[in-house]
Amino acid sequence: MAANKPPTIIKKYANRRLYHMGTSTYVTLEDLSKMVRAGEDFVVNDAKSGDDITRAVLGQIIFEQENKEGQNLLPTTFLRQLIRFYGDNLQALVPRYLEFSMDNLTKDQSKLRAQMEKTFGPSAFHAMEDQVRANMAFFTEAMRMWTPFSPPGSALAAGPAPSGKDSAPASSELDELKREMREMKEKLDGLAGRKASGDE
């Protein structure tokens, strides 16, 4: 029943005030943050234009949380790498990878919490690191089976064609995509390795 409940409408006015249409009260970004934690879905609309500005407001919530002492979730290195992906030819893949990783982390959060309670300390990070590596392996495998050029199992998906002028450009693009995916995996593994070394 909860899954069928329509999202709450929040209106944002020119004075930056947020109005909760369900309770007919003004709310703050902190209130919206609590709604997210409670699993309550909402949509934020610009009061004047009616445009959906939910993404921008969620970004503001993250920005406020990151500025609080001890609330940092996004490492500086991660933010720099994320910025570099804007305009990159892998930009379209990044949201899917991040959603994939967060979905898996959410599904396994109970197990991870239990592990961290038992082994609080450096080993707790290793449990998280293992999960990140597993996510990356699943994502890499999924990308290996999907290409924009040919279906899985085709000669092109398996690698460059031995000959043929028409297949060369597409094969070259596929090889480049695979190379960049490998580089992204190596960077993630390198970050995890440096973090683990710093915790020892």
PDB file of N, CA and C in Angstrom, residues 102-172:
ATOM      1  N   MET A 102      24.629   1.950  -4.912  1.00  0.00           N
ATOM      2  CA  MET A 102      23.843   2.352  -3.755  1.00  0.00           C
ATOM      3  C   MET A 102      22.702   1.380  -3.497  1.00  0.00           C
ATOM      4  N   ASP A 103      22.093   0.847  -4.570  1.00  0.00           N
ATOM      5  CA  ASP A 103      21.023  -0.145  -4.395  1.00  0.00           C
ATOM      6  C   ASP A 103      21.546  -1.375  -3.682  1.00  0.00           C
ATOM      7  N   ASN A 104      22.729  -1.845  -4.095  1.00  0.00           N
ATOM      8  CA  ASN A 104      23.314  -3.019  -3.466  1.00  0.00           C
ATOM      9  C   ASN A 104      23.727  -2.733  -2.030  1.00  0.00           C
ATOM     10  N   LEU A 105      24.253  -1.528  -1.780  1.00  0.00           N
ATOM     11  CA  LEU A 105      24.627  -1.157  -0.423  1.00  0.00           C
ATOM     12  C   LEU A 105      23.395  -1.100   0.471  1.00  0.00           C
ATOM     13  N   THR A 106      22.299  -0.559  -0.052  1.00  0.00           N
ATOM     14  CA  THR A 106      21.058  -0.469   0.710  1.00  0.00           C
ATOM     15  C   THR A 106      20.512  -1.857   1.039  1.00  0.00           C
ATOM     16  N   LYS A 107      20.571  -2.757   0.061  1.00  0.00           N
ATOM     17  CA  LYS A 107      20.064  -4.115   0.277  1.00  0.00           C
ATOM     18  C   LYS A 107      20.883  -4.849   1.338  1.00  0.00           C
ATOM     19  N   ASP A 108      22.188  -4.566   1.375  1.00  0.00           N
ATOM     20  CA  ASP A 108      23.077  -5.280   2.290  1.00  0.00           C
ATOM     21  C   ASP A 108      23.382  -4.505   3.563  1.00  0.00           C
ATOM     22  N   GLN A 109      22.670  -3.389   3.821  1.00  0.00           N
ATOM     23  CA  GLN A 109      23.048  -2.545   4.941  1.00  0.00           C
ATOM     24  C   GLN A 109      22.879  -3.242   6.294  1.00  0.00           C
ATOM     25  N   SER A 110      21.882  -4.100   6.434  1.00  0.00           N
ATOM     26  CA  SER A 110      21.701  -4.806   7.700  1.00  0.00           C
ATOM     27  C   SER A 110      22.888  -5.711   7.987  1.00  0.00           C
ATOM     28  N   LYS A 111      23.339  -6.425   6.944  1.00  0.00           N
ATOM     29  CA  LYS A 111      24.487  -7.320   7.106  1.00  0.00           C
ATOM     30  C   LYS A 111      25.747  -6.514   7.407  1.00  0.00           C
ATOM     31  N   LEU A 112      25.922  -5.376   6.709  1.00  0.00           N
ATOM     32  CA  LEU A 112      27.099  -4.546   6.939  1.00  0.00           C
ATOM     33  C   LEU A 112      27.096  -3.938   8.338  1.00  0.00           C
ATOM     34  N   ARG A 113      25.922  -3.530   8.815  1.00  0.00           N
ATOM     35  CA  ARG A 113      25.827  -2.972  10.170  1.00  0.00           C
ATOM     36  C   ARG A 113      26.254  -4.019  11.200  1.00  0.00           C
ATOM     37  N   ALA A 114      25.777  -5.257  10.989  1.00  0.00           N
ATOM     38  CA  ALA A 114      26.119  -6.324  11.927  1.00  0.00           C
ATOM     39  C   ALA A 114      27.627  -6.582  11.930  1.00  0.00           C
ATOM     40  N   GLN A 115      28.233  -6.568  10.745  1.00  0.00           N
ATOM     41  CA  GLN A 115      29.674  -6.790  10.648  1.00  0.00           C
ATOM     42  C   GLN A 115      30.448  -5.663  11.322  1.00  0.00           C
ATOM     43  N   MET A 116      29.981  -4.437  11.143  1.00  0.00           N
ATOM     44  CA  MET A 116      30.680  -3.291  11.717  1.00  0.00           C
ATOM     45  C   MET A 116      30.538  -3.250  13.232  1.00  0.00           C
ATOM     46  N   GLU A 117      29.401  -3.726  13.742  1.00  0.00           N
ATOM     47  CA  GLU A 117      29.223  -3.780  15.194  1.00  0.00           C
ATOM     48  C   GLU A 117      30.160  -4.809  15.818  1.00  0.00           C
ATOM     49  N   LYS A 118      30.369  -5.927  15.107  1.00  0.00           N
ATOM     50  CA  LYS A 118      31.240  -6.976  15.628  1.00  0.00           C
ATOM     51  C   LYS A 118      32.715  -6.614  15.499  1.00  0.00           C
ATOM     52  N   THR A 119      33.046  -5.964  14.399  1.00  0.00           N
ATOM     53  CA  THR A 119      34.460  -5.712  14.121  1.00  0.00           C
ATOM     54  C   THR A 119      34.713  -4.227  13.905  1.00  0.00           C
ATOM     55  N   PHE A 120      34.198  -3.398  14.793  1.00  0.00           N
ATOM     56  CA  PHE A 120      34.358  -1.957  14.630  1.00  0.00           C
ATOM     57  C   PHE A 120      35.839  -1.586  14.643  1.00  0.00           C
ATOM     58  N   GLY A 121      36.273  -0.890  13.623  1.00  0.00           N
ATOM     59  CA  GLY A 121      37.674  -0.532  13.472  1.00  0.00           C
ATOM     60  C   GLY A 121      38.081  -0.697  12.025  1.00  0.00           C
ATOM     61  N   PRO A 122      39.383  -0.900  11.763  1.00  0.00           N
ATOM     62  CA  PRO A 122      39.863  -1.029  10.383  1.00  0.00           C
ATOM     63  C   PRO A 122      39.170  -2.133   9.607  1.00  0.00           C
ATOM     64  N   SER A 123      38.855  -3.245  10.268  1.00  0.00           N
ATOM     65  CA  SER A 123      38.222  -4.358   9.556  1.00  0.00           C
ATOM     66  C   SER A 123      36.827  -4.016   9.089  1.00  0.00           C
ATOM     67  N   ALA A 124      36.192  -3.032   9.743  1.00  0.00           N
ATOM     68  CA  ALA A 124      34.869  -2.607   9.304  1.00  0.00           C
ATOM     69  C   ALA A 124      34.955  -1.995   7.917  1.00  0.00           C
ATOM     70  N   PHE A 125      36.047  -1.255   7.660  1.00  0.00           N
ATOM     71  CA  PHE A 125      36.219  -0.691   6.328  1.00  0.00           C
ATOM     72  C   PHE A 125      36.445  -1.788   5.296  1.00  0.00           C
ATOM     73  N   HIS A 126      37.156  -2.846   5.690  1.00  0.00           N
ATOM     74  CA  HIS A 126      37.420  -3.930   4.750  1.00  0.00           C
ATOM     75  C   HIS A 126      36.116  -4.571   4.288  1.00  0.00           C
ATOM     76  N   ALA A 127      35.143  -4.676   5.186  1.00  0.00           N
ATOM     77  CA  ALA A 127      33.844  -5.232   4.804  1.00  0.00           C
ATOM     78  C   ALA A 127      33.179  -4.347   3.758  1.00  0.00           C
ATOM     79  N   MET A 128      33.273  -3.023   3.966  1.00  0.00           N
ATOM     80  CA  MET A 128      32.710  -2.083   3.000  1.00  0.00           C
ATOM     81  C   MET A 128      33.472  -2.148   1.682  1.00  0.00           C
ATOM     82  N   GLU A 129      34.795  -2.276   1.780  1.00  0.00           N
ATOM     83  CA  GLU A 129      35.638  -2.357   0.582  1.00  0.00           C
ATOM     84  C   GLU A 129      35.275  -3.586  -0.242  1.00  0.00           C
ATOM     85  N   ASP A 130      35.060  -4.715   0.424  1.00  0.00           N
ATOM     86  CA  ASP A 130      34.682  -5.936  -0.279  1.00  0.00           C
ATOM     87  C   ASP A 130      33.370  -5.743  -1.016  1.00  0.00           C
ATOM     88  N   GLN A 131      32.427  -5.023  -0.381  1.00  0.00           N
ATOM     89  CA  GLN A 131      31.131  -4.788  -1.010  1.00  0.00           C
ATOM     90  C   GLN A 131      31.291  -3.913  -2.253  1.00  0.00           C
ATOM     91  N   VAL A 132      32.140  -2.877  -2.157  1.00  0.00           N
ATOM     92  CA  VAL A 132      32.371  -1.988  -3.301  1.00  0.00           C
ATOM     93  C   VAL A 132      32.988  -2.770  -4.453  1.00  0.00           C
ATOM     94  N   ARG A 133      33.955  -3.628  -4.134  1.00  0.00           N
ATOM     95  CA  ARG A 133      34.597  -4.412  -5.187  1.00  0.00           C
ATOM     96  C   ARG A 133      33.607  -5.386  -5.829  1.00  0.00           C
ATOM     97  N   ALA A 134      32.725  -5.973  -5.007  1.00  0.00           N
ATOM     98  CA  ALA A 134      31.711  -6.881  -5.549  1.00  0.00           C
ATOM     99  C   ALA A 134      30.767  -6.120  -6.473  1.00  0.00           C
ATOM    100  N   ASN A 135      30.375  -4.907  -6.055  1.00  0.00           N
ATOM    101  CA  ASN A 135      29.498  -4.082  -6.893  1.00  0.00           C
ATOM    102  C   ASN A 135      30.165  -3.778  -8.229  1.00  0.00           C
ATOM    103  N   MET A 136      31.455  -3.425  -8.157  1.00  0.00           N
ATOM    104  CA  MET A 136      32.181  -3.094  -9.380  1.00  0.00           C
ATOM    105  C   MET A 136      32.282  -4.292 -10.298  1.00  0.00           C
ATOM    106  N   ALA A 137      32.478  -5.479  -9.714  1.00  0.00           N
ATOM    107  CA  ALA A 137      32.571  -6.694 -10.523  1.00  0.00           C
ATOM    108  C   ALA A 137      31.251  -6.982 -11.223  1.00  0.00           C
ATOM    109  N   PHE A 138      30.130  -6.818 -10.482  1.00  0.00           N
ATOM    110  CA  PHE A 138      28.813  -7.032 -11.081  1.00  0.00           C
ATOM    111  C   PHE A 138      28.570  -6.041 -12.210  1.00  0.00           C
ATOM    112  N   PHE A 139      28.924  -4.775 -11.965  1.00  0.00           N
ATOM    113  CA  PHE A 139      28.695  -3.739 -12.964  1.00  0.00           C
ATOM    114  C   PHE A 139      29.549  -3.984 -14.209  1.00  0.00           C
ATOM    115  N   THR A 140      30.813  -4.353 -13.994  1.00  0.00           N
ATOM    116  CA  THR A 140      31.706  -4.617 -15.121  1.00  0.00           C
ATOM    117  C   THR A 140      31.175  -5.767 -15.964  1.00  0.00           C
ATOM    118  N   GLU A 141      30.670  -6.799 -15.289  1.00  0.00           N
ATOM    119  CA  GLU A 141      30.124  -7.948 -16.011  1.00  0.00           C
ATOM    120  C   GLU A 141      28.895  -7.542 -16.805  1.00  0.00           C
ATOM    121  N   ALA A 142      28.053  -6.689 -16.196  1.00  0.00           N
ATOM    122  CA  ALA A 142      26.856  -6.221 -16.895  1.00  0.00           C
ATOM    123  C   ALA A 142      27.238  -5.411 -18.126  1.00  0.00           C
ATOM    124  N   MET A 143      28.268  -4.551 -17.993  1.00  0.00           N
ATOM    125  CA  MET A 143      28.707  -3.739 -19.116  1.00  0.00           C
ATOM    126  C   MET A 143      29.335  -4.590 -20.210  1.00  0.00           C
ATOM    127  N   ARG A 144      29.969  -5.693 -19.814  1.00  0.00           N
ATOM    128  CA  ARG A 144      30.597  -6.574 -20.793  1.00  0.00           C
ATOM    129  C   ARG A 144      29.534  -7.223 -21.682  1.00  0.00           C
ATOM    130  N   MET A 145      28.349  -7.458 -21.116  1.00  0.00           N
ATOM    131  CA  MET A 145      27.277  -8.110 -21.859  1.00  0.00           C
ATOM    132  C   MET A 145      26.436  -7.113 -22.656  1.00  0.00           C
ATOM    133  N   TRP A 146      26.616  -5.808 -22.349  1.00  0.00           N
ATOM    134  CA  TRP A 146      25.844  -4.786 -23.059  1.00  0.00           C
ATOM    135  C   TRP A 146      26.767  -3.912 -23.869  1.00  0.00           C
ATOM    136  N   THR A 147      26.478  -3.738 -25.147  1.00  0.00           N
ATOM    137  CA  THR A 147      27.217  -2.769 -25.943  1.00  0.00           C
ATOM    138  C   THR A 147      26.213  -2.063 -26.828  1.00  0.00           C
ATOM    139  N   PRO A 148      26.442  -0.794 -27.146  1.00  0.00           N
ATOM    140  CA  PRO A 148      25.523  -0.076 -28.025  1.00  0.00           C
ATOM    141  C   PRO A 148      25.700  -0.457 -29.480  1.00  0.00           C
ATOM    142  N   PHE A 149      26.661  -1.359 -29.761  1.00  0.00           N
ATOM    143  CA  PHE A 149      26.976  -1.664 -31.153  1.00  0.00           C
ATOM    144  C   PHE A 149      26.421  -3.009 -31.612  1.00  0.00           C
ATOM    145  N   SER A 150      26.354  -3.987 -30.700  1.00  0.00           N
ATOM    146  CA  SER A 150      25.886  -5.312 -31.098  1.00  0.00           C
ATOM    147  C   SER A 150      25.413  -6.066 -29.877  1.00  0.00           C
ATOM    148  N   PRO A 151      24.544  -7.088 -30.056  1.00  0.00           N
ATOM    149  CA  PRO A 151      24.052  -7.862 -28.913  1.00  0.00           C
ATOM    150  C   PRO A 151      25.135  -8.736 -28.326  1.00  0.00           C
ATOM    151  N   PRO A 152      24.974  -9.155 -27.035  1.00  0.00           N
ATOM    152  CA  PRO A 152      25.962 -10.039 -26.408  1.00  0.00           C
ATOM    153  C   PRO A 152      26.137 -11.321 -27.200  1.00  0.00           C
ATOM    154  N   GLY A 153      27.369 -11.821 -27.265  1.00  0.00           N
ATOM    155  CA  GLY A 153      27.626 -13.076 -27.957  1.00  0.00           C
ATOM    156  C   GLY A 153      28.013 -12.910 -29.409  1.00  0.00           C
ATOM    157  N   SER A 154      27.868 -11.672 -29.930  1.00  0.00           N
ATOM    158  CA  SER A 154      28.231 -11.462 -31.323  1.00  0.00           C
ATOM    159  C   SER A 154      29.738 -11.374 -31.454  1.00  0.00           C
ATOM    160  N   ALA A 155      30.222 -11.427 -32.682  1.00  0.00           N
ATOM    161  CA  ALA A 155      31.662 -11.342 -32.912  1.00  0.00           C
ATOM    162  C   ALA A 155      32.194  -9.997 -32.454  1.00  0.00           C
ATOM    163  N   LEU A 156      31.408  -8.931 -32.619  1.00  0.00           N
ATOM    164  CA  LEU A 156      31.859  -7.609 -32.218  1.00  0.00           C
ATOM    165  C   LEU A 156      31.971  -7.495 -30.720  1.00  0.00           C
ATOM    166  N   ALA A 157      31.000  -8.086 -30.000  1.00  0.00           N
ATOM    167  CA  ALA A 157      31.050  -8.037 -28.544  1.00  0.00           C
ATOM    168  C   ALA A 157      32.231  -8.822 -28.011  1.00  0.00           C
ATOM    169  N   ALA A 158      32.623  -9.865 -28.739  1.00  0.00           N
ATOM    170  CA  ALA A 158      33.744 -10.690 -28.292  1.00  0.00           C
ATOM    171  C   ALA A 158      35.080 -10.008 -28.519  1.00  0.00           C
ATOM    172  N   GLY A 159      35.141  -9.078 -29.450  1.00  0.00           N
ATOM    173  CA  GLY A 159      36.402  -8.401 -29.713  1.00  0.00           C
ATOM    174  C   GLY A 159      36.437  -7.859 -31.116  1.00  0.00           C
ATOM    175  N   PRO A 160      37.540  -7.234 -31.533  1.00  0.00           N
ATOM    176  CA  PRO A 160      37.644  -6.647 -32.857  1.00  0.00           C
ATOM    177  C   PRO A 160      37.521  -7.698 -33.948  1.00  0.00           C
ATOM    178  N   ALA A 161      36.833  -7.336 -35.013  1.00  0.00           N
ATOM    179  CA  ALA A 161      36.708  -8.242 -36.141  1.00  0.00           C
ATOM    180  C   ALA A 161      38.044  -8.337 -36.851  1.00  0.00           C
ATOM    181  N   PRO A 162      38.389  -9.510 -37.370  1.00  0.00           N
ATOM    182  CA  PRO A 162      39.683  -9.675 -38.012  1.00  0.00           C
ATOM    183  C   PRO A 162      39.833  -8.826 -39.255  1.00  0.00           C
ATOM    184  N   SER A 163      38.748  -8.517 -39.946  1.00  0.00           N
ATOM    185  CA  SER A 163      38.849  -7.733 -41.163  1.00  0.00           C
ATOM    186  C   SER A 163      37.513  -7.073 -41.431  1.00  0.00           C
ATOM    187  N   GLY A 164      37.497  -6.189 -42.447  1.00  0.00           N
ATOM    188  CA  GLY A 164      36.242  -5.533 -42.807  1.00  0.00           C
ATOM    189  C   GLY A 164      36.269  -4.072 -42.452  1.00  0.00           C
ATOM    190  N   LYS A 165      36.110  -3.204 -43.446  1.00  0.00           N
ATOM    191  CA  LYS A 165      36.189  -1.768 -43.200  1.00  0.00           C
ATOM    192  C   LYS A 165      35.052  -1.262 -42.348  1.00  0.00           C
ATOM    193  N   ASP A 166      33.821  -1.811 -42.540  1.00  0.00           N
ATOM    194  CA  ASP A 166      32.655  -1.298 -41.831  1.00  0.00           C
ATOM    195  C   ASP A 166      32.720  -1.568 -40.348  1.00  0.00           C
ATOM    196  N   SER A 167      33.336  -2.694 -39.940  1.00  0.00           N
ATOM    197  CA  SER A 167      33.330  -3.064 -38.530  1.00  0.00           C
ATOM    198  C   SER A 167      34.434  -2.376 -37.744  1.00  0.00           C
ATOM    199  N   ALA A 168      35.449  -1.831 -38.401  1.00  0.00           N
ATOM    200  CA  ALA A 168      36.598  -1.269 -37.698  1.00  0.00           C
ATOM    201  C   ALA A 168      36.251  -0.100 -36.789  1.00  0.00           C
ATOM    202  N   PRO A 169      35.483   0.917 -37.242  1.00  0.00           N
ATOM    203  CA  PRO A 169      35.201   2.052 -36.359  1.00  0.00           C
ATOM    204  C   PRO A 169      34.446   1.650 -35.115  1.00  0.00           C
ATOM    205  N   ALA A 170      33.406   0.798 -35.270  1.00  0.00           N
ATOM    206  CA  ALA A 170      32.613   0.378 -34.116  1.00  0.00           C
ATOM    207  C   ALA A 170      33.458  -0.439 -33.154  1.00  0.00           C
ATOM    208  N   SER A 171      34.305  -1.327 -33.696  1.00  0.00           N
ATOM    209  CA  SER A 171      35.167  -2.142 -32.856  1.00  0.00           C
ATOM    210  C   SER A 171      36.133  -1.268 -32.072  1.00  0.00           C
ATOM    211  N   SER A 172      36.662  -0.237 -32.723  1.00  0.00           N
ATOM    212  CA  SER A 172      37.587   0.668 -32.048  1.00  0.00           C
ATOM    213  C   SER A 172      36.905   1.388 -30.893  1.00  0.00           C
TER     214      SER A 172
END
